[in-house]
Amino acid sequence: MTQSTSAKLLTTRRFLPYFVTQFFGAFNDNIFKNVLLLFVAFAGPQVLPFSSNLFINLAAGLFILPFFLFSATAGVLADRYEKSQFIRKVKLAEIMIMILGAIGFITQSYAILLILLFLMGTQSAFFGPVKYALLPQQLKPKELLAGNALVETGTFLAILLGTLGAGIIASVDNAHYVAAASVLVCAVLGYLSSRQIPKAPASNPTLEVRWRPISQTRETLKIAHQDKIILQSIMAISWFWFLGASYLTQFPNFTKIHLMGNEAAVSILLALFSVGIALGSLLCTKLSKDRIDIGIVPIGSVGISLFGYLMASSIPSDLPQFTHFIDFVSYSDLWPTFGYLLALGASGGLFIVPLYALMQKQAKEGERARVIAALNIYNSLFMVGSAVMGIIVLTVLELSIVQLFITLSLLNLLMAINLILQAPIFAVRFLVWVMTTLCYRVTHKNLHHLPENGGALLVCNHVSYMDALILSAASPRLIRFVMEEDYANYPPVRRFLKRTGIIPISAQRKGSIIRAFSDIEQALKQGDIVCIFPEGRLTPDGEVQPFMRGIDLILKRSPVPVIPLAIKGLWGSYYSRHKGRACQGLPSRFRAKLEVEAGEPTAPKFANSQSMFEKVVELRGTYR
């Protein structure tokens, strides 16, 4: 399903021209920047306006400075005007900049190229907000995650190919002419693809446009701070770029000092990291089945810490000095390090894609581009912070790069713990999905009947103690289950179950019943999905038992749509009562085939315990 969603997007005009445009933009940025830095590194001191070290540091600062100066204005413009036309104007500006860049490469005017690097950063600052704000307008909600995964895949592959391509260009004969032609051709291709992007109406056409960097930046950040979910997403994404910038900056010296490789060997580390992020981004859509599942984020964060630490601590001792690229790649003692680096990148992909999709979905349409602008400001700030940390750790504290990487892993572990503590239910739901997927082969049928928003009552047959976990993993939304009070109040899990929204009930205690029905009413009123098992107990023979009157009482107080569900295939499992009692003896099945099917919603005035019993029995059929 996920693969077909990604594949379909790459064949639609709603997405493909945009994808190609953003790919060439990122690719050209990296070609221009890295070719320039390579030319500077090997240029004679007489052709540079000042020392190469100062030039390289100044280049890095000039490329990132526009994100502080212009991101807020770019967000206002992207919300104010029709987006496809705005993108074309940005791409035309890129062509103009690259014409001057081509002249600068040919004439080897490094002072001009340094100024143009600032202009390239400016063009990227204006493209960033509209780049991400366009997606929710062009894609359906169920396509948003796959679209972001493809964008991140394209971005990091563009970074990889641009960096590798720059090395090739800088090493050929007439490199300055080849560089000039390359950046100009990429700019033209990006513009041509942008002409095919469909129109995307202005989100907020009444916005006033003025370049007031300080006040606009303050206002842009204020918009991002108004929504807690958006702000948390921004901070988590910026933290990822802090880590990414730290790793990418240190890879050259890390390869030279600790892996004993040469300049060519750096490319394998860059490739593994970038390809890992691309694979993790695509894997994210497969694992979450095209839904925005925040539970993947803390899992990805834990993976970043784990594999980052393993990569740094797995370096073999007494490595030989590698003079050839093939010797470096084929040295088997380094393969675990390479594998951990690939897994580190994949964890990053799992971490970042749901956050981008959530931020876009959560932002108001008229403010979405300015929210992205706020993200770009924080990204830039965090990337500068990564450079400062690198200087402090490596120069002031005189620690090694390996120790820096371990420090990053430990700091990120604190981030992972914070994410899990803030939203434990989402992480647990994802782990439940993983567990049920590993233990069973679950097929979902007609789950589109579950509402995307608003309150609803789910009624389902009760086969085993795994029923709630199976349904929780199947539903794209959080389900609040009504559970037997003795189980819900079991001390080791009581606090966690309370945070997940479990509603406890005891048929033997009148006060418990009154309290449970009040909680159900409140949950439905606030738009939650509530699931009950109207049989009141596990089936003793695999058949659906008569429903109790709970449905009637709930609907009398809360008239919401009722959706019948049927769980099939769990009878005979270790957690069912096919042996008389559940959990008797040893499990006898593994990877059993299960099915969860939803029926059409029933209006509350037509729903009652008897009619819903008949619908669930019909859904269940003979498949026990």
XYZ file of C-alpha atoms in Angstrom:
624
model
C 0.000 0.000 0.000
C 2.690 2.505 0.994
C 4.925 1.689 -1.934
C 2.016 2.203 -4.318
C 1.244 5.559 -2.668
C 4.822 6.768 -3.172
C 4.927 5.377 -6.693
C 1.613 7.004 -7.592
C 2.779 10.366 -6.297
C 5.816 10.211 -8.564
C 3.510 9.809 -11.558
C 1.125 12.670 -10.758
C 1.424 16.263 -11.849
C 0.424 17.279 -8.318
C 3.777 16.035 -7.034
C 6.364 15.054 -9.661
C 7.220 18.559 -11.027
C 7.480 19.848 -7.452
C 9.700 16.898 -6.480
C 12.010 17.460 -9.470
C 12.160 21.204 -8.747
C 13.142 20.770 -5.107
C 15.638 18.027 -6.017
C 17.472 20.247 -8.515
C 17.396 23.113 -6.016
C 19.119 21.080 -3.303
C 21.454 19.470 -5.851
C 22.511 22.832 -7.284
C 23.089 24.326 -3.822
C 25.515 21.540 -3.011
C 27.231 21.554 -6.418
C 27.847 25.313 -6.203
C 28.902 25.376 -2.552
C 31.164 22.315 -2.622
C 32.800 23.103 -5.968
C 33.592 26.581 -4.668
C 35.084 25.208 -1.447
C 37.172 22.647 -3.371
C 38.468 25.336 -5.734
C 39.383 27.456 -2.716
C 41.098 24.555 -0.963
C 43.399 23.961 -3.932
C 43.785 27.553 -5.122
C 47.054 29.373 -4.741
C 47.148 32.139 -2.082
C 47.751 34.740 -4.786
C 44.281 34.206 -6.356
C 42.313 34.442 -3.088
C 41.281 37.766 -1.562
C 42.341 36.392 1.874
C 43.431 33.120 3.505
C 41.654 29.890 2.554
C 40.654 29.143 6.164
C 38.997 32.537 6.554
C 37.356 32.139 3.132
C 35.851 28.729 4.015
C 34.515 29.908 7.378
C 33.157 33.096 5.819
C 31.497 31.037 3.077
C 29.692 28.893 5.655
C 28.491 31.985 7.485
C 27.363 33.812 4.356
C 25.302 30.826 3.179
C 23.413 30.527 6.464
C 23.025 34.261 7.235
C 20.097 34.799 4.774
C 17.997 32.278 6.708
C 18.091 34.660 9.671
C 17.535 37.766 7.547
C 14.890 36.657 5.062
C 13.045 33.546 6.347
C 10.303 35.589 8.043
C 9.718 37.669 4.901
C 9.756 34.524 2.764
C 7.059 32.994 4.981
C 4.840 36.065 4.567
C 5.292 36.059 0.767
C 4.564 32.322 0.507
C 1.318 32.766 2.458
C 0.439 35.978 0.591
C 0.795 34.844 -3.035
C -0.157 31.916 -5.276
C 2.560 29.356 -4.636
C 3.379 27.880 -8.057
C 3.992 31.346 -9.516
C 6.047 32.302 -6.466
C 8.216 29.188 -6.936
C 8.809 30.072 -10.593
C 9.971 33.549 -9.623
C 12.376 32.081 -7.084
C 13.700 29.686 -9.731
C 14.147 32.541 -12.230
C 16.180 34.333 -9.582
C 18.293 31.192 -9.248
C 19.028 31.268 -12.996
C 20.140 34.906 -12.728
C 22.388 34.063 -9.783
C 23.849 31.066 -11.624
C 24.607 33.140 -14.720
C 26.716 35.380 -12.502
C 28.086 32.258 -10.794
C 29.121 30.790 -14.122
C 30.946 34.019 -14.954
C 32.604 33.913 -11.538
C 33.794 30.317 -12.034
C 35.142 31.018 -15.517
C 36.964 34.191 -14.453
C 37.932 32.656 -11.079
C 36.616 35.736 -9.293
C 36.392 34.286 -5.800
C 35.216 37.487 -4.150
C 32.232 37.559 -6.545
C 31.564 33.850 -5.908
C 31.541 34.520 -2.176
C 28.869 37.193 -2.652
C 26.921 34.819 -4.884
C 27.038 32.197 -2.148
C 25.133 34.688 0.013
C 22.622 35.138 -2.821
C 22.247 31.345 -3.143
C 21.508 31.182 0.566
C 18.950 33.962 0.071
C 17.275 32.046 -2.768
C 17.151 28.916 -0.595
C 15.690 30.931 2.297
C 12.849 32.121 0.055
C 12.256 28.650 -1.396
C 12.142 26.824 1.966
C 8.754 28.023 3.318
C 6.854 27.605 0.052
C 8.529 24.226 -0.535
C 6.903 22.626 2.498
C 3.749 24.789 2.672
C 2.778 23.639 -0.838
C 2.554 19.942 0.082
C -0.644 20.002 2.187
C -2.395 21.979 -0.560
C -1.446 19.594 -3.359
C -1.658 16.250 -1.565
C -4.512 14.390 0.047
C -4.218 13.908 3.841
C -3.306 10.224 3.431
C -0.569 11.191 0.937
C 1.108 13.766 3.171
C 3.418 11.356 4.972
C 4.522 9.646 1.742
C 5.061 13.056 0.126
C 7.302 14.211 2.968
C 9.189 10.916 2.880
C 9.912 11.390 -0.819
C 10.967 15.009 -0.246
C 13.429 14.003 2.486
C 14.671 11.132 0.308
C 15.201 13.494 -2.612
C 16.849 16.149 -0.447
C 19.450 13.872 1.095
C 20.165 12.100 -2.180
C 20.622 15.541 -3.748
C 23.060 16.445 -0.964
C 24.955 13.206 -1.574
C 25.022 13.467 -5.366
C 25.820 17.184 -5.242
C 28.765 16.609 -2.916
C 30.075 13.669 -4.953
C 29.450 15.526 -8.200
C 31.392 18.522 -6.927
C 34.400 16.285 -6.300
C 34.200 14.919 -9.834
C 33.789 18.372 -11.391
C 36.699 19.852 -9.448
C 39.024 17.065 -10.625
C 38.355 17.198 -14.406
C 40.186 19.265 -17.010
C 38.722 22.721 -17.528
C 36.942 22.290 -14.201
C 35.930 25.957 -14.019
C 34.049 25.725 -17.318
C 32.407 22.423 -16.336
C 31.336 23.933 -13.003
C 29.895 26.981 -14.749
C 27.885 24.840 -17.166
C 26.693 22.466 -14.426
C 25.212 25.072 -12.091
C 23.543 26.894 -14.974
C 22.021 23.717 -16.457
C 20.686 22.633 -13.029
C 19.094 26.038 -12.486
C 17.396 25.925 -15.904
C 16.136 22.363 -15.324
C 14.738 23.400 -11.943
C 12.892 26.321 -13.542
C 11.497 24.199 -16.384
C 10.147 21.622 -13.949
C 8.617 24.394 -11.799
C 6.536 25.509 -14.791
C 4.591 22.242 -14.546
C 3.603 22.699 -10.887
C -0.194 23.157 -10.674
C -1.598 26.331 -9.176
C -1.861 26.499 -5.396
C -4.043 29.438 -4.255
C -2.735 31.973 -1.786
C -3.368 30.898 1.800
C -3.676 34.422 3.192
C -3.901 37.012 0.364
C -4.548 39.933 2.723
C -1.164 39.764 4.455
C 0.881 42.956 4.464
C 4.349 42.511 2.949
C 7.200 44.597 4.323
C 10.815 43.719 4.906
C 11.238 44.271 8.608
C 13.665 41.510 9.622
C 13.532 41.947 13.382
C 9.793 42.547 13.881
C 8.789 39.989 11.214
C 11.088 37.383 12.735
C 9.600 38.065 16.152
C 6.066 37.756 14.747
C 6.926 34.568 12.840
C 8.377 32.920 15.929
C 5.337 34.038 17.919
C 3.051 32.183 15.476
C 5.103 29.011 15.897
C 4.991 29.324 19.692
C 1.189 29.554 19.809
C 0.699 25.846 19.175
C 2.484 23.442 21.522
C 2.504 20.570 19.003
C 3.977 22.780 16.267
C 6.643 24.165 18.593
C 7.634 20.690 19.791
C 7.850 19.481 16.185
C 10.013 22.463 15.214
C 12.391 21.920 18.119
C 12.701 18.196 17.384
C 13.366 18.802 13.664
C 15.933 21.499 14.479
C 17.627 19.108 16.882
C 17.893 16.602 14.036
C 19.622 19.217 11.877
C 21.921 19.990 14.818
C 22.955 16.315 14.839
C 23.132 16.083 11.051
C 25.320 19.182 10.756
C 27.598 17.849 13.503
C 28.107 14.519 11.779
C 28.510 15.904 8.255
C 30.996 18.548 9.411
C 33.193 16.019 11.232
C 33.129 13.195 8.654
C 36.279 14.375 6.773
C 38.504 14.558 9.870
C 36.827 11.507 11.419
C 37.706 9.497 8.306
C 41.271 10.814 8.181
C 42.164 10.544 11.889
C 40.171 7.564 13.155
C 39.401 5.436 10.086
C 42.749 6.075 8.371
C 41.050 6.831 5.061
C 41.787 9.424 2.405
C 39.604 12.097 0.807
C 37.822 9.561 -1.389
C 36.917 7.466 1.662
C 34.871 10.362 3.075
C 32.359 9.805 0.287
C 31.411 6.341 1.582
C 30.478 7.810 4.983
C 28.439 10.548 3.362
C 26.772 8.003 1.082
C 25.882 5.642 3.934
C 24.456 8.463 6.059
C 22.420 9.974 3.196
C 21.170 6.652 1.822
C 20.281 5.602 5.374
C 18.100 8.695 5.821
C 16.466 8.042 2.450
C 15.744 4.394 3.372
C 14.457 5.399 6.812
C 12.163 8.001 5.251
C 10.626 5.437 2.896
C 10.468 2.820 5.648
C 8.531 5.282 7.786
C 5.646 5.344 5.313
C 5.625 1.552 5.136
C 5.596 1.085 8.910
C 2.926 3.706 9.521
C 0.801 2.707 6.500
C 0.568 6.281 5.213
C -0.771 7.681 8.472
C 1.048 10.239 10.628
C 2.139 8.006 13.508
C 4.092 10.021 16.065
C 4.952 6.784 17.869
C 7.721 6.265 15.311
C 9.492 9.472 16.397
C 10.790 8.318 19.819
C 11.676 4.942 18.279
C 13.763 6.758 15.663
C 15.330 8.932 18.359
C 16.367 5.880 20.398
C 17.845 4.410 17.197
C 19.879 7.580 16.607
C 21.440 7.297 20.076
C 21.981 3.541 19.906
C 23.533 3.382 16.446
C 25.429 6.651 16.911
C 27.084 5.211 20.008
C 27.761 1.845 18.337
C 29.291 3.562 15.303
C 31.632 5.629 17.467
C 32.618 2.706 19.699
C 33.023 0.062 16.982
C 36.146 1.500 15.334
C 38.802 -1.222 15.118
C 42.176 -0.579 16.717
C 45.422 -0.663 14.697
C 43.858 0.165 11.348
C 46.255 0.304 8.403
C 46.683 3.490 6.435
C 44.376 3.191 3.398
C 45.694 4.689 0.199
C 43.053 3.304 -2.158
C 39.300 3.662 -1.911
C 38.637 -0.012 -2.688
C 40.929 -1.111 0.162
C 38.997 1.087 2.587
C 35.583 -0.200 1.494
C 36.627 -3.863 1.391
C 38.299 -3.882 4.836
C 35.878 -6.212 6.677
C 36.722 -4.952 10.173
C 35.139 -1.614 9.199
C 31.869 -3.139 7.987
C 30.168 -3.001 11.420
C 31.002 0.716 11.572
C 29.538 1.177 8.091
C 26.421 -0.784 9.087
C 25.875 1.278 12.229
C 26.250 4.497 10.216
C 23.631 3.288 7.718
C 21.288 2.408 10.621
C 21.986 5.812 12.188
C 20.818 7.510 8.996
C 17.746 5.247 8.753
C 16.812 6.124 12.341
C 17.069 9.781 11.375
C 14.635 9.215 8.519
C 12.164 7.532 10.877
C 12.576 10.443 13.275
C 12.141 13.390 10.942
C 9.434 12.447 8.409
C 6.450 12.190 10.812
C 7.480 15.477 12.413
C 7.425 17.364 9.102
C 4.032 15.856 8.213
C 2.583 16.603 11.665
C 3.807 20.198 11.578
C 2.262 20.785 8.140
C -1.030 19.188 9.160
C -1.226 21.032 12.488
C -0.433 24.497 11.098
C -3.328 26.728 10.077
C -3.580 27.110 6.316
C -3.114 30.881 6.424
C 0.006 30.580 8.606
C 1.625 27.404 7.290
C 4.432 29.045 5.292
C 5.332 31.279 8.246
C 5.472 28.210 10.478
C 7.953 26.687 8.008
C 9.862 29.975 8.055
C 10.086 29.730 11.843
C 11.432 26.205 11.420
C 14.119 27.478 9.040
C 15.157 30.142 11.551
C 15.478 27.593 14.330
C 17.239 25.128 11.985
C 19.834 27.763 11.186
C 20.257 28.634 14.850
C 20.733 24.994 15.814
C 23.229 24.432 12.982
C 25.273 27.387 14.189
C 25.009 25.862 17.656
C 26.417 22.576 16.305
C 29.472 24.455 14.997
C 29.938 26.177 18.360
C 29.661 22.852 20.186
C 32.206 21.305 17.822
C 34.653 24.122 18.575
C 34.144 23.813 22.343
C 34.399 20.015 22.488
C 37.277 19.603 20.036
C 39.291 22.778 20.661
C 38.549 24.015 24.171
C 37.997 20.664 25.899
C 40.428 18.923 23.501
C 38.273 15.806 23.193
C 38.422 13.536 20.150
C 35.830 13.341 17.383
C 34.850 9.875 18.660
C 34.161 11.396 22.069
C 32.141 14.147 20.372
C 30.008 11.508 18.614
C 29.446 9.664 21.903
C 28.478 12.965 23.547
C 25.941 13.575 20.766
C 24.489 10.095 21.333
C 24.107 10.734 25.063
C 22.529 14.159 24.514
C 20.138 12.664 22.002
C 19.215 9.944 24.491
C 17.938 12.707 26.771
C 15.865 13.968 23.840
C 14.474 10.452 23.271
C 13.535 10.091 26.943
C 11.840 13.495 26.846
C 9.811 12.505 23.766
C 8.700 9.248 25.361
C 7.702 10.995 28.600
C 5.726 13.647 26.721
C 3.690 11.177 24.672
C 4.201 7.618 25.961
C 0.988 6.313 24.468
C 2.099 7.016 20.897
C 5.397 5.206 21.357
C 3.643 2.275 23.021
C 1.012 2.139 20.269
C 3.749 1.868 17.683
C 5.519 -0.849 19.680
C 2.168 -2.677 19.972
C 1.822 -2.452 16.202
C 5.323 -3.901 15.773
C 4.582 -6.675 18.264
C 1.248 -7.650 16.716
C 2.757 -7.523 13.228
C 5.566 -9.847 14.290
C 3.248 -12.263 16.127
C 0.359 -12.278 13.652
C -0.389 -11.730 9.992
C -3.133 -9.155 10.286
C -5.349 -8.105 7.375
C -7.473 -4.974 7.645
C -10.757 -4.625 5.766
C -12.859 -1.496 5.343
C -11.138 0.454 8.110
C -11.942 3.577 6.111
C -15.283 3.412 7.948
C -13.475 4.615 11.087
C -13.954 8.418 11.196
C -10.917 10.660 10.743
C -12.276 13.002 13.405
C -15.218 13.325 15.752
C -16.661 10.988 18.344
C -17.791 7.454 17.537
C -18.644 4.265 19.404
C -16.969 1.028 18.290
C -18.575 -2.306 19.199
C -16.593 -5.505 18.696
C -16.718 -9.209 19.480
C -14.482 -10.296 22.364
C -12.302 -13.311 21.557
C -9.085 -12.934 23.531
C -6.997 -10.752 25.802
C -5.198 -9.499 22.669
C -8.322 -7.880 21.191
C -7.639 -4.344 22.445
C -4.007 -4.477 21.300
C -4.998 -5.719 17.836
C -7.594 -2.954 17.447
C -5.282 -0.286 18.838
C -2.602 -1.229 16.304
C -5.149 -1.274 13.463
C -6.751 2.100 14.130
C -5.198 5.285 12.738
C -6.648 7.130 15.745
C -6.227 6.579 19.462
C -9.025 4.360 20.803
C -10.269 4.680 24.376
C -11.230 1.203 25.574
C -13.709 0.365 28.299
C -11.921 -2.197 30.489
C -12.782 -4.356 33.494
C -11.859 -2.306 36.558
C -9.788 -5.029 38.236
C -7.461 -5.193 35.213
C -7.374 -1.401 34.744
C -6.378 -0.871 38.386
C -3.634 -3.510 38.401
C -0.797 -1.580 40.180
C 2.098 -2.176 37.698
C 0.115 -0.753 34.746
C -2.487 1.443 36.415
C -0.782 4.800 35.798
C 0.060 3.977 32.210
C -3.460 2.731 31.394
C -4.891 5.896 32.881
C -2.700 8.007 30.556
C -3.853 5.964 27.564
C -7.450 6.928 28.289
C -8.694 3.542 29.512
C -12.172 3.787 31.054
C -12.500 1.270 33.926
C -15.844 -0.331 34.788
C -17.086 -3.007 37.179
C -20.501 -4.598 36.693
C -20.607 -5.456 40.414
C -20.223 -1.870 41.649
C -22.936 0.681 40.941
C -20.613 3.616 41.561
C -18.136 2.255 39.037
C -20.874 1.885 36.406
C -22.132 5.456 36.932
C -18.578 6.827 36.766
C -17.745 4.802 33.629
C -20.818 5.967 31.710
C -20.041 9.559 32.679
C -16.464 9.158 31.403
C -17.735 7.599 28.159
C -20.156 10.481 27.659
C -17.385 13.015 28.209
C -15.000 11.194 25.852
C -17.548 11.047 23.030
C -18.505 14.673 23.580
C -14.891 15.784 23.127
C -14.568 13.813 19.890
C -12.796 10.636 21.017
C -13.343 7.126 19.706
C -14.570 4.762 22.415
C -14.574 0.976 22.017
C -16.651 -1.435 24.066
C -16.913 -5.228 24.015
C -20.668 -5.584 24.628
C -20.461 -9.318 25.395
C -18.933 -8.332 28.725
C -16.519 -11.307 28.795
C -14.364 -13.463 26.554
C -16.315 -15.879 24.389
C -16.217 -19.427 25.854
C -16.846 -21.192 22.531
C -15.649 -18.833 19.794
C -19.156 -17.628 18.961
C -20.409 -14.093 19.482
C -22.315 -13.950 22.776
C -25.474 -11.838 23.257
C -24.761 -8.134 23.756
C -25.494 -6.435 27.056
C -27.538 -3.206 27.190
C -24.527 -0.911 27.523
C -24.886 0.306 23.922
C -28.433 1.514 24.533
C -27.467 3.390 27.693
C -24.462 5.043 26.031
C -26.417 6.180 22.955
C -29.218 7.557 25.097
C -26.731 9.950 26.685
C -24.392 10.392 23.667
C -25.995 9.967 20.234
C -22.917 9.274 18.062
C -22.340 6.985 15.042
C -21.829 3.327 15.967
C -19.347 1.250 13.985
C -19.408 -2.560 14.176
C -16.059 -4.353 14.204
C -15.186 -8.016 13.921
C -11.945 -9.694 14.960
C -11.440 -12.984 13.126
C -8.895 -15.745 13.621
C -8.038 -15.278 17.306
C -10.151 -18.191 18.554
C -7.723 -20.971 19.362
C -4.928 -18.594 20.287
C -3.026 -18.768 23.572
C -4.960 -15.725 24.817
C -8.448 -17.120 24.084
C -10.515 -19.592 26.123
C -10.422 -22.446 23.638
C -8.746 -24.596 26.342
C -11.253 -23.543 28.972
C -9.085 -20.774 30.400
C -6.873 -18.255 28.639
C -3.071 -18.483 28.849
C -3.045 -22.213 29.663
C -0.075 -24.389 28.732
C 2.242 -23.226 25.976
C 1.399 -21.190 22.864
C 0.760 -23.494 19.909
C 0.485 -20.921 17.079
C 2.798 -18.285 15.669
C 2.178 -15.825 12.835
C -1.470 -16.893 12.678
C -3.665 -15.168 10.106
C -6.027 -12.597 11.613
C -8.524 -10.200 10.132
C -10.025 -6.986 11.463
C -13.062 -5.781 9.534
C -15.164 -2.672 10.056
C -18.770 -2.280 8.979
C -20.547 0.842 7.815
C -21.364 3.390 10.539
C -24.880 3.169 11.906
C -26.750 6.330 12.857
C -27.497 6.438 16.606
C -31.261 6.421 16.100
C -31.008 3.065 14.290
C -28.485 1.483 16.651
C -29.276 -0.679 19.645
C -27.778 -3.730 21.337
C -29.736 -6.224 19.222
C -29.147 -4.595 15.828
C -25.441 -4.145 16.506
C -25.170 -7.754 17.672
C -26.590 -8.865 14.325
C -24.190 -6.610 12.404
C -21.125 -7.904 14.285
C -22.265 -11.533 13.802
C -22.706 -10.875 10.092
C -19.265 -9.256 9.854
C -17.625 -12.103 11.766
C -19.243 -14.800 9.602
C -17.848 -18.302 10.081
C -14.238 -17.121 10.495
C -13.605 -17.545 14.241
